mmCIF file of C-alpha atoms in Angstrom:
data_model
loop_
_atom_site.group_PDB
_atom_site.id
_atom_site.type_symbol
_atom_site.label_atom_id
_atom_site.label_comp_id
_atom_site.label_asym_id
_atom_site.label_seq_id
_atom_site.Cartn_x
_atom_site.Cartn_y
_atom_site.Cartn_z
ATOM 1 C CA MET A 1 17.089 23.765 -26.158
ATOM 2 C CA ARG A 2 17.376 20.598 -23.716
ATOM 3 C CA THR A 3 15.326 22.687 -21.040
ATOM 4 C CA ARG A 4 12.546 23.492 -23.553
ATOM 5 C CA LYS A 5 12.280 19.636 -24.747
ATOM 6 C CA LEU A 6 12.497 18.468 -20.937
ATOM 7 C CA ARG A 7 9.516 20.949 -20.165
ATOM 8 C CA ARG A 8 7.513 19.867 -23.119
ATOM 9 C CA LEU A 9 7.949 16.429 -22.164
ATOM 10 C CA TRP A 10 6.972 17.107 -18.878
ATOM 11 C CA VAL A 11 3.613 18.623 -20.340
ATOM 12 C CA THR A 12 2.858 15.914 -22.639
ATOM 13 C CA ALA A 13 3.081 13.487 -19.746
ATOM 14 C CA HIS A 14 0.750 15.697 -17.581
ATOM 15 C CA SER A 15 -1.703 16.161 -20.320
ATOM 16 C CA TRP A 16 -2.030 12.548 -21.302
ATOM 17 C CA LEU A 17 -2.000 11.132 -17.329
ATOM 18 C CA GLY A 18 -4.824 13.694 -16.697
ATOM 19 C CA LEU A 19 -6.717 13.139 -19.816
ATOM 20 C CA THR A 20 -6.593 9.212 -19.207
ATOM 21 C CA ALA A 21 -6.968 8.536 -15.639
ATOM 22 C CA GLY A 22 -8.673 12.080 -14.738
ATOM 23 C CA LEU A 23 -12.194 10.558 -14.830
ATOM 24 C CA LEU A 24 -10.850 7.972 -12.070
ATOM 25 C CA PHE A 25 -9.367 10.979 -10.056
ATOM 26 C CA CYS A 26 -12.528 12.407 -10.466
ATOM 27 C CA VAL A 27 -14.731 9.492 -8.837
ATOM 28 C CA MET A 28 -12.045 9.173 -6.099
ATOM 29 C CA GLY A 29 -12.441 12.833 -5.462
ATOM 30 C CA LEU A 30 -16.038 13.364 -5.388
ATOM 31 C CA SER A 31 -16.902 9.825 -3.554
ATOM 32 C CA GLY A 32 -14.262 11.062 -0.750
ATOM 33 C CA SER A 33 -15.866 14.472 -0.558
ATOM 34 C CA PHE A 34 -19.127 12.795 0.081
ATOM 35 C CA LEU A 35 -17.861 9.993 2.513
ATOM 36 C CA VAL A 36 -16.357 12.897 4.996
ATOM 37 C CA PHE A 37 -19.567 13.724 5.879
ATOM 38 C CA TYR A 38 -21.442 10.307 5.570
ATOM 39 C CA PRO A 39 -22.954 10.140 8.960
ATOM 40 C CA GLU A 40 -24.698 13.807 8.451
ATOM 41 C CA ILE A 41 -25.903 12.688 5.058
ATOM 42 C CA ASP A 42 -27.366 9.654 6.445
ATOM 43 C CA ARG A 43 -29.107 10.974 9.204
ATOM 44 C CA LEU A 44 -30.249 13.528 6.405
ATOM 45 C CA LEU A 45 -31.612 10.713 4.190
ATOM 46 C CA ASN A 46 -32.619 8.432 6.473
ATOM 47 C CA PRO A 47 -34.028 9.632 9.818
ATOM 48 C CA GLU A 48 -36.331 6.832 10.700
ATOM 49 C CA LEU A 49 -33.201 4.088 10.505
ATOM 50 C CA VAL A 50 -30.397 6.127 12.153
ATOM 51 C CA THR A 51 -32.063 8.481 14.782
ATOM 52 C CA THR A 52 -33.960 7.823 18.071
ATOM 53 C CA SER A 53 -36.339 9.860 19.853
ATOM 54 C CA GLY A 54 -35.880 7.424 22.778
ATOM 55 C CA GLN A 55 -34.063 8.927 26.201
ATOM 56 C CA GLY A 56 -33.229 7.773 29.868
ATOM 57 C CA THR A 57 -31.224 4.472 30.515
ATOM 58 C CA PRO A 58 -29.839 2.773 27.632
ATOM 59 C CA ALA A 59 -30.802 -0.737 27.084
ATOM 60 C CA PRO A 60 -28.188 -3.611 27.811
ATOM 61 C CA VAL A 61 -25.973 -4.337 25.020
ATOM 62 C CA THR A 62 -26.557 -8.185 25.565
ATOM 63 C CA ARG A 63 -30.498 -7.223 24.681
ATOM 64 C CA VAL A 64 -29.408 -5.011 21.775
ATOM 65 C CA LEU A 65 -27.548 -8.071 20.375
ATOM 66 C CA ALA A 66 -30.415 -10.467 21.141
ATOM 67 C CA SER A 67 -32.717 -8.223 18.902
ATOM 68 C CA ALA A 68 -30.442 -8.158 16.164
ATOM 69 C CA GLY A 69 -30.130 -12.109 16.471
ATOM 70 C CA ALA A 70 -33.664 -12.308 16.463
ATOM 71 C CA ILE A 71 -34.258 -11.425 12.823
ATOM 72 C CA SER A 72 -30.775 -12.527 11.459
ATOM 73 C CA GLY A 73 -32.068 -15.741 10.196
ATOM 74 C CA GLY A 74 -29.341 -17.934 11.225
ATOM 75 C CA ARG A 75 -26.449 -15.276 10.253
ATOM 76 C CA PHE A 76 -23.647 -14.680 12.134
ATOM 77 C CA VAL A 77 -23.885 -11.815 14.676
ATOM 78 C CA HIS A 78 -20.486 -10.177 13.969
ATOM 79 C CA SER A 79 -19.903 -6.865 15.431
ATOM 80 C CA MET A 80 -21.554 -3.880 16.892
ATOM 81 C CA PHE A 81 -20.472 -0.084 16.499
ATOM 82 C CA PRO A 82 -22.169 1.630 19.486
ATOM 83 C CA ALA A 83 -24.272 4.774 19.214
ATOM 84 C CA GLY A 84 -21.978 7.736 19.755
ATOM 85 C CA GLU A 85 -20.985 11.011 17.972
ATOM 86 C CA ASP A 86 -21.509 9.859 14.284
ATOM 87 C CA PHE A 87 -24.894 7.523 15.088
ATOM 88 C CA ALA A 88 -27.625 7.978 17.245
ATOM 89 C CA VAL A 89 -28.300 3.755 17.071
ATOM 90 C CA HIS A 90 -26.497 0.974 17.594
ATOM 91 C CA ARG A 91 -25.196 -0.788 14.337
ATOM 92 C CA VAL A 92 -25.316 -4.350 14.373
ATOM 93 C CA TRP A 93 -23.365 -6.390 11.566
ATOM 94 C CA LEU A 94 -24.145 -9.784 10.205
ATOM 95 C CA THR A 95 -22.312 -11.953 8.102
ATOM 96 C CA PRO A 96 -23.339 -15.336 6.522
ATOM 97 C CA SER A 97 -21.052 -17.169 8.975
ATOM 98 C CA ALA A 98 -18.044 -17.087 11.225
ATOM 99 C CA SER A 99 -15.982 -18.554 8.542
ATOM 100 C CA ASP A 100 -17.728 -16.368 5.783
ATOM 101 C CA GLN A 101 -17.229 -12.925 6.073
ATOM 102 C CA SER A 102 -17.682 -11.972 2.322
ATOM 103 C CA ARG A 103 -20.667 -10.125 2.846
ATOM 104 C CA PHE A 104 -22.416 -8.045 5.630
ATOM 105 C CA TRP A 105 -25.473 -6.661 6.697
ATOM 106 C CA GLU A 106 -26.442 -3.944 9.044
ATOM 107 C CA VAL A 107 -28.918 -3.850 11.646
ATOM 108 C CA LEU A 108 -29.886 -0.285 13.254
ATOM 109 C CA VAL A 109 -31.010 -0.952 16.858
ATOM 110 C CA ASP A 110 -32.460 1.718 18.752
ATOM 111 C CA PRO A 111 -30.174 2.087 22.228
ATOM 112 C CA TYR A 112 -33.264 2.722 24.364
ATOM 113 C CA SER A 113 -35.641 0.066 23.605
ATOM 114 C CA ALA A 114 -33.549 -2.223 21.794
ATOM 115 C CA LYS A 115 -35.995 -2.245 19.010
ATOM 116 C CA VAL A 116 -34.713 -3.004 15.426
ATOM 117 C CA LEU A 117 -35.670 -0.122 13.409
ATOM 118 C CA GLY A 118 -34.303 -1.601 10.025
ATOM 119 C CA GLU A 119 -31.924 -3.654 8.066
ATOM 120 C CA ARG A 120 -29.672 -3.251 4.886
ATOM 121 C CA PRO A 121 -26.735 -4.435 3.196
ATOM 122 C CA ALA A 122 -23.569 -3.031 4.245
ATOM 123 C CA VAL A 123 -20.255 -3.155 2.374
ATOM 124 C CA PRO A 124 -19.929 -3.985 -0.141
ATOM 125 C CA VAL A 125 -22.934 -3.144 -1.840
ATOM 126 C CA PHE A 126 -24.360 -1.812 -4.982
ATOM 127 C CA ASP A 127 -27.782 -0.374 -3.976
ATOM 128 C CA PRO A 128 -27.863 3.163 -4.765
ATOM 129 C CA ALA A 129 -31.359 3.941 -3.625
ATOM 130 C CA ARG A 130 -31.904 6.586 -0.677
ATOM 131 C CA ARG A 131 -31.902 4.142 2.008
ATOM 132 C CA ASN A 132 -28.646 2.774 1.349
ATOM 133 C CA ILE A 133 -26.444 5.406 -1.064
ATOM 134 C CA VAL A 134 -24.046 5.922 1.808
ATOM 135 C CA ASN A 135 -22.814 2.103 1.858
ATOM 136 C CA THR A 136 -22.783 2.001 -1.935
ATOM 137 C CA ILE A 137 -20.847 4.981 -2.278
ATOM 138 C CA TYR A 138 -18.445 3.894 0.460
ATOM 139 C CA THR A 139 -17.939 0.572 -1.758
ATOM 140 C CA LEU A 140 -17.419 2.317 -5.041
ATOM 141 C CA HIS A 141 -14.375 4.497 -2.925
ATOM 142 C CA TYR A 142 -13.339 1.843 -1.500
ATOM 143 C CA ASN A 143 -13.101 -1.129 -4.455
ATOM 144 C CA LEU A 144 -14.987 0.415 -7.302
ATOM 145 C CA PHE A 145 -17.597 -2.669 -7.064
ATOM 146 C CA ALA A 146 -14.556 -4.804 -7.856
ATOM 147 C CA GLY A 147 -13.582 -6.580 -4.837
ATOM 148 C CA SER A 148 -9.779 -6.978 -4.013
ATOM 149 C CA VAL A 149 -8.683 -6.361 -7.394
ATOM 150 C CA GLY A 150 -10.736 -2.998 -7.050
ATOM 151 C CA SER A 151 -8.877 -2.118 -4.201
ATOM 152 C CA THR A 152 -5.339 -2.575 -5.433
ATOM 153 C CA ILE A 153 -6.746 -0.754 -8.302
ATOM 154 C CA VAL A 154 -7.515 2.349 -6.138
ATOM 155 C CA GLY A 155 -4.047 2.328 -4.545
ATOM 156 C CA PHE A 156 -2.601 2.375 -8.215
ATOM 157 C CA ILE A 157 -5.050 5.867 -8.887
ATOM 158 C CA GLY A 158 -3.374 7.224 -5.738
ATOM 159 C CA ILE A 159 0.045 6.596 -7.092
ATOM 160 C CA ALA A 160 -0.879 8.079 -10.492
ATOM 161 C CA LEU A 161 -2.486 11.036 -8.837
ATOM 162 C CA LEU A 162 0.861 11.722 -7.177
ATOM 163 C CA PHE A 163 2.554 11.599 -10.722
ATOM 164 C CA SER A 164 -0.113 13.988 -11.828
ATOM 165 C CA LEU A 165 0.726 16.442 -9.115
ATOM 166 C CA ALA A 166 4.474 16.219 -9.529
ATOM 167 C CA SER A 167 4.341 16.848 -13.306
ATOM 168 C CA GLY A 168 1.875 19.535 -12.611
ATOM 169 C CA LEU A 169 3.826 21.187 -9.868
ATOM 170 C CA THR A 170 6.878 20.985 -11.905
ATOM 171 C CA LEU A 171 5.171 23.015 -14.884
ATOM 172 C CA TRP A 172 4.044 25.167 -12.585
ATOM 173 C CA TRP A 173 6.857 26.260 -10.508
ATOM 174 C CA PRO A 174 7.945 29.658 -11.007
ATOM 175 C CA ARG A 175 11.493 30.017 -12.683
ATOM 176 C CA THR A 176 11.888 33.690 -12.669
ATOM 177 C CA GLY A 177 10.492 34.219 -8.971
ATOM 178 C CA LYS A 178 7.160 35.575 -10.195
ATOM 179 C CA TRP A 179 5.603 33.896 -7.395
ATOM 180 C CA ARG A 180 2.524 36.410 -7.076
ATOM 181 C CA GLN A 181 1.717 36.095 -10.603
ATOM 182 C CA MET A 182 1.772 32.263 -10.275
ATOM 183 C CA LEU A 183 -0.643 32.391 -7.488
ATOM 184 C CA SER A 184 -3.335 34.649 -8.556
ATOM 185 C CA ILE A 185 -5.644 35.038 -11.215
ATOM 186 C CA LYS A 186 -4.866 37.775 -13.897
ATOM 187 C CA ARG A 187 -7.788 40.679 -13.675
ATOM 188 C CA HIS A 188 -9.972 40.650 -16.563
ATOM 189 C CA ALA A 189 -8.770 37.257 -17.702
ATOM 190 C CA ARG A 190 -11.012 35.022 -19.970
ATOM 191 C CA GLY A 191 -11.349 32.460 -22.362
ATOM 192 C CA PHE A 192 -7.847 30.322 -22.485
ATOM 193 C CA ARG A 193 -5.749 32.620 -20.364
ATOM 194 C CA LEU A 194 -8.680 32.158 -17.334
ATOM 195 C CA HIS A 195 -8.743 28.326 -18.041
ATOM 196 C CA VAL A 196 -5.147 28.459 -17.410
ATOM 197 C CA ASP A 197 -4.902 30.629 -14.515
ATOM 198 C CA LEU A 198 -7.856 28.786 -12.385
ATOM 199 C CA HIS A 199 -5.771 25.616 -13.721
ATOM 200 C CA ARG A 200 -2.763 26.661 -11.870
ATOM 201 C CA VAL A 201 -4.105 28.342 -9.170
ATOM 202 C CA THR A 202 -6.348 25.635 -8.038
ATOM 203 C CA GLY A 203 -3.294 22.881 -8.355
ATOM 204 C CA ALA A 204 -0.836 25.259 -6.523
ATOM 205 C CA TYR A 205 -3.032 26.015 -3.406
ATOM 206 C CA GLY A 206 -4.799 22.450 -3.326
ATOM 207 C CA ALA A 207 -1.319 20.721 -3.660
ATOM 208 C CA ILE A 208 -0.847 19.804 -0.269
ATOM 209 C CA LEU A 209 -4.199 18.639 0.582
ATOM 210 C CA LEU A 210 -4.412 16.657 -2.911
ATOM 211 C CA VAL A 211 -0.881 15.211 -2.137
ATOM 212 C CA THR A 212 -1.812 14.336 1.782
ATOM 213 C CA MET A 213 -5.233 12.639 -0.031
ATOM 214 C CA ALA A 214 -3.063 10.343 -2.383
ATOM 215 C CA VAL A 215 -0.329 9.232 0.098
ATOM 216 C CA THR A 216 -2.843 8.481 2.789
ATOM 217 C CA GLY A 217 -4.913 6.435 0.324
ATOM 218 C CA ILE A 218 -2.022 4.668 -0.761
ATOM 219 C CA CYS A 219 -1.012 3.552 2.665
ATOM 220 C CA LEU A 220 -4.635 2.504 3.647
ATOM 221 C CA VAL A 221 -4.656 0.549 0.304
ATOM 222 C CA PHE A 222 -1.083 -1.075 1.232
ATOM 223 C CA PRO A 223 -0.540 -1.116 4.516
ATOM 224 C CA ASP A 224 1.925 -4.097 4.317
ATOM 225 C CA GLN A 225 3.941 -2.801 1.860
ATOM 226 C CA VAL A 226 4.545 0.339 3.773
ATOM 227 C CA ARG A 227 5.192 -1.083 7.018
ATOM 228 C CA ALA A 228 7.754 -3.187 4.941
ATOM 229 C CA LEU A 229 9.464 0.381 3.890
ATOM 230 C CA ILE A 230 10.049 1.449 7.563
ATOM 231 C CA PRO A 231 12.826 0.122 9.159
ATOM 232 C CA GLY A 232 12.240 -2.230 11.940
ATOM 233 C CA GLY A 233 8.643 -2.262 10.765
ATOM 234 C CA ALA A 234 7.812 -5.857 10.179
ATOM 235 C CA ALA A 235 9.879 -7.005 13.552
ATOM 236 C CA SER A 236 7.750 -5.277 16.000
ATOM 237 C CA ARG A 237 4.065 -5.985 14.522
ATOM 238 C CA GLY A 238 1.729 -7.076 17.153
ATOM 239 C CA VAL A 239 3.808 -6.725 20.276
ATOM 240 C CA ALA A 240 1.044 -7.252 23.186
ATOM 241 C CA SER A 241 1.190 -4.716 26.533
ATOM 242 C CA PRO A 242 2.986 -6.370 29.614
ATOM 243 C CA ARG A 243 -0.426 -5.405 31.655
ATOM 244 C CA SER A 244 -2.382 -7.655 29.193
ATOM 245 C CA ARG A 245 -3.680 -9.504 32.198
ATOM 246 C CA ALA A 246 -5.000 -6.947 34.331
ATOM 247 C CA ILE A 247 -8.404 -7.617 33.609
ATOM 248 C CA ILE A 248 -10.290 -11.033 34.554
ATOM 249 C CA ILE A 249 -14.273 -11.008 34.380
ATOM 250 C CA PRO A 250 -15.937 -13.663 35.971
ATOM 251 C CA ALA A 251 -18.981 -13.912 33.558
ATOM 252 C CA PRO A 252 -17.617 -12.436 30.216
ATOM 253 C CA ASP A 253 -21.104 -11.182 28.324
ATOM 254 C CA ALA A 254 -21.004 -8.312 26.286
ATOM 255 C CA ASP A 255 -22.214 -5.832 28.916
ATOM 256 C CA ALA A 256 -19.139 -7.090 31.320
ATOM 257 C CA VAL A 257 -16.660 -6.607 28.498
ATOM 258 C CA ILE A 258 -17.570 -3.343 27.677
ATOM 259 C CA ALA A 259 -17.651 -2.110 31.353
ATOM 260 C CA ALA A 260 -14.317 -3.717 32.172
ATOM 261 C CA SER A 261 -12.726 -2.035 29.437
ATOM 262 C CA HIS A 262 -13.968 1.196 30.261
ATOM 263 C CA ALA A 263 -12.747 0.747 33.475
ATOM 264 C CA PHE A 264 -9.138 -0.241 32.543
ATOM 265 C CA LEU A 265 -9.092 2.694 30.025
ATOM 266 C CA PRO A 266 -11.273 5.624 31.451
ATOM 267 C CA GLY A 267 -12.215 8.479 29.199
ATOM 268 C CA ALA A 268 -11.736 6.082 26.082
ATOM 269 C CA THR A 269 -14.893 5.587 23.584
ATOM 270 C CA VAL A 270 -15.749 2.123 22.559
ATOM 271 C CA ARG A 271 -16.046 2.114 18.815
ATOM 272 C CA VAL A 272 -16.259 -1.501 17.956
ATOM 273 C CA LEU A 273 -17.205 -4.682 19.893
ATOM 274 C CA TRP A 274 -16.404 -7.772 18.099
ATOM 275 C CA LEU A 275 -17.838 -10.927 19.417
ATOM 276 C CA PRO A 276 -15.990 -14.285 19.637
ATOM 277 C CA GLY A 277 -15.514 -15.524 16.197
ATOM 278 C CA ALA A 278 -15.468 -12.331 14.280
ATOM 279 C CA SER A 279 -12.019 -11.665 14.693
ATOM 280 C CA GLY A 280 -10.245 -14.835 16.388
ATOM 281 C CA SER A 281 -11.780 -16.530 18.876
ATOM 282 C CA ASP A 282 -11.669 -13.673 22.090
ATOM 283 C CA TRP A 283 -14.152 -10.869 22.641
ATOM 284 C CA ARG A 284 -12.450 -7.693 21.236
ATOM 285 C CA VAL A 285 -13.241 -3.925 22.105
ATOM 286 C CA THR A 286 -11.584 -1.329 19.554
ATOM 287 C CA LEU A 287 -11.487 2.033 21.789
ATOM 288 C CA ARG A 288 -10.303 5.746 20.701
ATOM 289 C CA GLU A 289 -8.360 7.460 23.519
ATOM 290 C CA PRO A 290 -8.594 11.070 23.618
ATOM 291 C CA GLY A 291 -5.127 13.036 23.318
ATOM 292 C CA HIS A 292 -3.886 10.868 20.540
ATOM 293 C CA VAL A 293 -3.971 11.412 16.739
ATOM 294 C CA GLY A 294 -5.427 14.942 16.552
ATOM 295 C CA TRP A 295 -8.947 15.107 17.288
ATOM 296 C CA ALA A 296 -9.544 11.694 16.176
ATOM 297 C CA GLY A 297 -7.973 9.782 19.154
ATOM 298 C CA GLY A 298 -5.904 7.171 19.147
ATOM 299 C CA ALA A 299 -6.911 3.579 18.799
ATOM 300 C CA ALA A 300 -6.466 0.984 21.633
ATOM 301 C CA ASP A 301 -7.615 -2.819 21.158
ATOM 302 C CA ILE A 302 -8.273 -5.166 24.598
ATOM 303 C CA ALA A 303 -9.026 -8.865 23.623
ATOM 304 C CA ILE A 304 -10.638 -11.053 26.458
ATOM 305 C CA ASP A 305 -11.195 -14.583 26.766
ATOM 306 C CA PRO A 306 -14.674 -15.659 26.424
ATOM 307 C CA VAL A 307 -14.175 -18.578 28.917
ATOM 308 C CA SER A 308 -11.875 -17.354 31.267
ATOM 309 C CA GLY A 309 -12.743 -13.788 31.061
ATOM 310 C CA ARG A 310 -8.957 -12.960 31.481
ATOM 311 C CA MET A 311 -7.591 -10.162 29.251
ATOM 312 C CA VAL A 312 -5.263 -11.907 26.614
ATOM 313 C CA SER A 313 -3.849 -8.800 24.537
ATOM 314 C CA LEU A 314 -3.891 -5.070 24.637
ATOM 315 C CA ALA A 315 -2.775 -2.576 22.188
ATOM 316 C CA ARG A 316 -2.536 1.327 22.691
ATOM 317 C CA TYR A 317 -1.245 3.699 20.527
ATOM 318 C CA GLU A 318 1.005 5.466 23.305
ATOM 319 C CA GLY A 319 2.675 2.106 23.703
ATOM 320 C CA SER A 320 2.752 0.972 19.602
ATOM 321 C CA SER A 321 5.788 1.220 17.604
ATOM 322 C CA ALA A 322 6.458 3.946 15.084
ATOM 323 C CA GLU A 323 5.249 2.047 11.903
ATOM 324 C CA ASP A 324 2.294 1.410 13.628
ATOM 325 C CA LYS A 325 1.810 5.070 14.706
ATOM 326 C CA ILE A 326 2.156 6.127 11.098
ATOM 327 C CA LEU A 327 -0.348 3.924 9.878
ATOM 328 C CA ALA A 328 -2.718 5.212 12.914
ATOM 329 C CA TRP A 329 -2.604 8.848 11.446
ATOM 330 C CA GLN A 330 -3.674 7.893 7.742
ATOM 331 C CA LEU A 331 -7.484 7.398 7.938
ATOM 332 C CA PRO A 332 -7.606 10.257 10.323
ATOM 333 C CA LEU A 333 -5.688 12.214 7.660
ATOM 334 C CA HIS A 334 -7.461 10.927 4.947
ATOM 335 C CA ASN A 335 -11.102 11.928 6.085
ATOM 336 C CA GLY A 336 -9.638 15.110 7.905
ATOM 337 C CA SER A 337 -10.775 14.116 11.445
ATOM 338 C CA ALA A 338 -7.540 14.752 12.716
ATOM 339 C CA LEU A 339 -8.228 17.978 12.625
ATOM 340 C CA GLY A 340 -11.737 18.196 13.790
ATOM 341 C CA THR A 341 -14.503 19.885 11.621
ATOM 342 C CA LEU A 342 -12.038 22.199 9.884
ATOM 343 C CA GLY A 343 -10.050 19.259 8.833
ATOM 344 C CA ARG A 344 -13.101 17.417 7.496
ATOM 345 C CA VAL A 345 -14.357 20.793 5.455
ATOM 346 C CA LEU A 346 -10.765 20.825 3.979
ATOM 347 C CA MET A 347 -10.608 17.396 2.864
ATOM 348 C CA CYS A 348 -14.059 17.567 1.468
ATOM 349 C CA ILE A 349 -13.307 20.818 -0.747
ATOM 350 C CA ALA A 350 -9.803 18.899 -1.690
ATOM 351 C CA GLY A 351 -11.880 16.089 -3.002
ATOM 352 C CA LEU A 352 -13.523 18.378 -5.490
ATOM 353 C CA ALA A 353 -10.639 19.593 -6.576
ATOM 354 C CA PRO A 354 -9.929 17.057 -9.220
ATOM 355 C CA THR A 355 -13.074 17.680 -11.195
ATOM 356 C CA PHE A 356 -11.898 21.169 -11.428
ATOM 357 C CA LEU A 357 -8.876 20.603 -12.548
ATOM 358 C CA LEU A 358 -10.088 17.824 -15.324
ATOM 359 C CA VAL A 359 -12.476 20.447 -16.326
ATOM 360 C CA THR A 360 -10.026 23.200 -16.966
ATOM 361 C CA GLY A 361 -7.465 21.109 -18.318
ATOM 362 C CA CYS A 362 -9.715 19.550 -20.794
ATOM 363 C CA LEU A 363 -10.469 22.780 -21.746
ATOM 364 C CA ILE A 364 -7.070 24.019 -22.068
ATOM 365 C CA TYR A 365 -6.004 20.976 -24.205
ATOM 366 C CA TRP A 366 -9.086 21.443 -26.270
ATOM 367 C CA ARG A 367 -8.046 25.004 -27.151
ATOM 368 C CA LYS A 368 -4.579 24.095 -27.776
ATOM 369 C CA ARG A 369 -5.396 21.799 -29.909
ATOM 370 C CA LYS A 370 -7.628 23.969 -32.060
ATOM 371 C CA ALA A 371 -5.159 26.809 -31.856
ATOM 372 C CA SER A 372 -2.365 24.446 -33.410
ATOM 373 C CA ARG A 373 -4.430 23.617 -36.017
ATOM 374 C CA HIS A 374 -6.072 27.646 -36.638
ATOM 375 C CA PRO A 375 -3.089 29.947 -36.118
ATOM 376 C CA LEU A 376 -5.986 32.898 -36.091
ATOM 377 C CA HIS A 377 -7.696 31.189 -33.266
ATOM 378 C CA ALA A 378 -4.217 31.104 -31.316
ATOM 379 C CA VAL A 379 -3.762 34.611 -31.364
ATOM 380 C CA ALA A 380 -7.507 35.243 -30.143
ATOM 381 C CA LEU A 381 -6.235 32.881 -27.342
ATOM 382 C CA SER A 382 -3.789 34.776 -26.429
ATOM 383 C CA THR A 383 -5.306 38.028 -26.185
ATOM 384 C CA GLY A 384 -8.599 37.008 -25.191
ATOM 385 C CA GLN A 385 -10.471 38.759 -27.855
ATOM 386 C CA GLY A 386 -12.826 37.045 -30.464
ATOM 387 C CA THR A 387 -11.651 36.690 -34.193
ATOM 388 C CA ARG A 388 -12.689 39.391 -36.512
ATOM 389 C CA ARG A 389 -12.471 39.513 -40.373
ATOM 390 C CA GLY A 390 -9.631 40.964 -41.796
ATOM 391 C CA ASP A 391 -7.341 39.481 -38.704
ATOM 392 C CA ARG A 392 -4.363 38.082 -39.743
ATOM 393 C CA GLY A 393 -2.623 34.892 -38.390
ATOM 394 C CA GLY A 394 0.933 35.354 -37.357
ATOM 395 C CA GLN A 395 3.640 33.900 -35.221
ATOM 396 C CA ARG A 396 2.152 31.600 -32.668
ATOM 397 C CA PRO A 397 1.786 33.358 -29.200
ATOM 398 C CA THR A 398 2.986 32.498 -25.965
ATOM 399 C CA ILE A 399 1.543 32.447 -22.517
ATOM 400 C CA LYS A 400 3.744 33.038 -19.617
ATOM 401 C CA GLY A 401 6.703 31.774 -22.019
ATOM 402 C CA GLU A 402 4.772 28.537 -22.997
ATOM 403 C CA ARG A 403 3.908 27.897 -26.562
ATOM 404 C CA LEU A 404 0.454 27.245 -27.245
#
């Protein structure tokens, strides 16, 4: 009797959590699936902005930044994402000023001619037109168009998804060892039985990916809280490498800073160049070193004084603390890049699962509600047959031991 009451409580909690927060799970999942392949989608939608027909020797980065600065209209040239595997053009970001980084604009620059191809608002933005749908969906996924409050809500959506998954797996878990039955769809099933099987099988097979998606999302929204949960996490944060004075650049401009970073970390790829004032007073270069964090590469960060040209700090994945390494894995796991193309495909599919679970869950809830009011319909649900004149209602049926 106690087990039955506990199970009934789990059913109620799972049903209402899905019905109340399910739409938010769908928004996060569908937008995440889109963003897994956002570079490819952006190239497809905006080839005139993010592709180049140029070839030969790339233009100096100093010239690229000058081209972006020429159209900035007094805005601060904040950072540059160099052309690479994801995007064939340089993306230079602008902010209202060095002290005001509440808004960002993205200037697309051809890497060979240094010609400005276009400009568009970057995150946060609401501009669902083709030109900027990618940044709009990123803003939706990141903060629901609600700033820092929205980011916090996104984190709690991840927590709610974990509770939903936990309750669903508790209800699904075979109590009599019938694993094959619980991991398959009954042959010729239809109607209510088909909806139940589809819901259970989708949740069971997608559980690992959905848990990964939820946990990594929570860690990305609440990194400080996660760090505090790791023993010794707060104490060792931000420790610089003892080799932090190994670079001295006589004239530290953008090209010299990037060249020195490549020389110090050969084989690494520059992901972001931060100009002085964007993140402190130094030049900063964020790189990806192969051989760490799966296919994504481990992050490295070099800071160089803009006056003396001396390296003032170096942070690398291989020399980082345990909590920094744990946090470094969160985004590559969240978007699947840690496992390369296969991982991205799996996370894209996982993002579709909440919508499928919501649809099948609503169908199950609606038909159970209808059956509770009409015993004759309950019999039809359990047998998969339509009702016919002359059928008589009787004892409410069960499916795998669960009363409708």
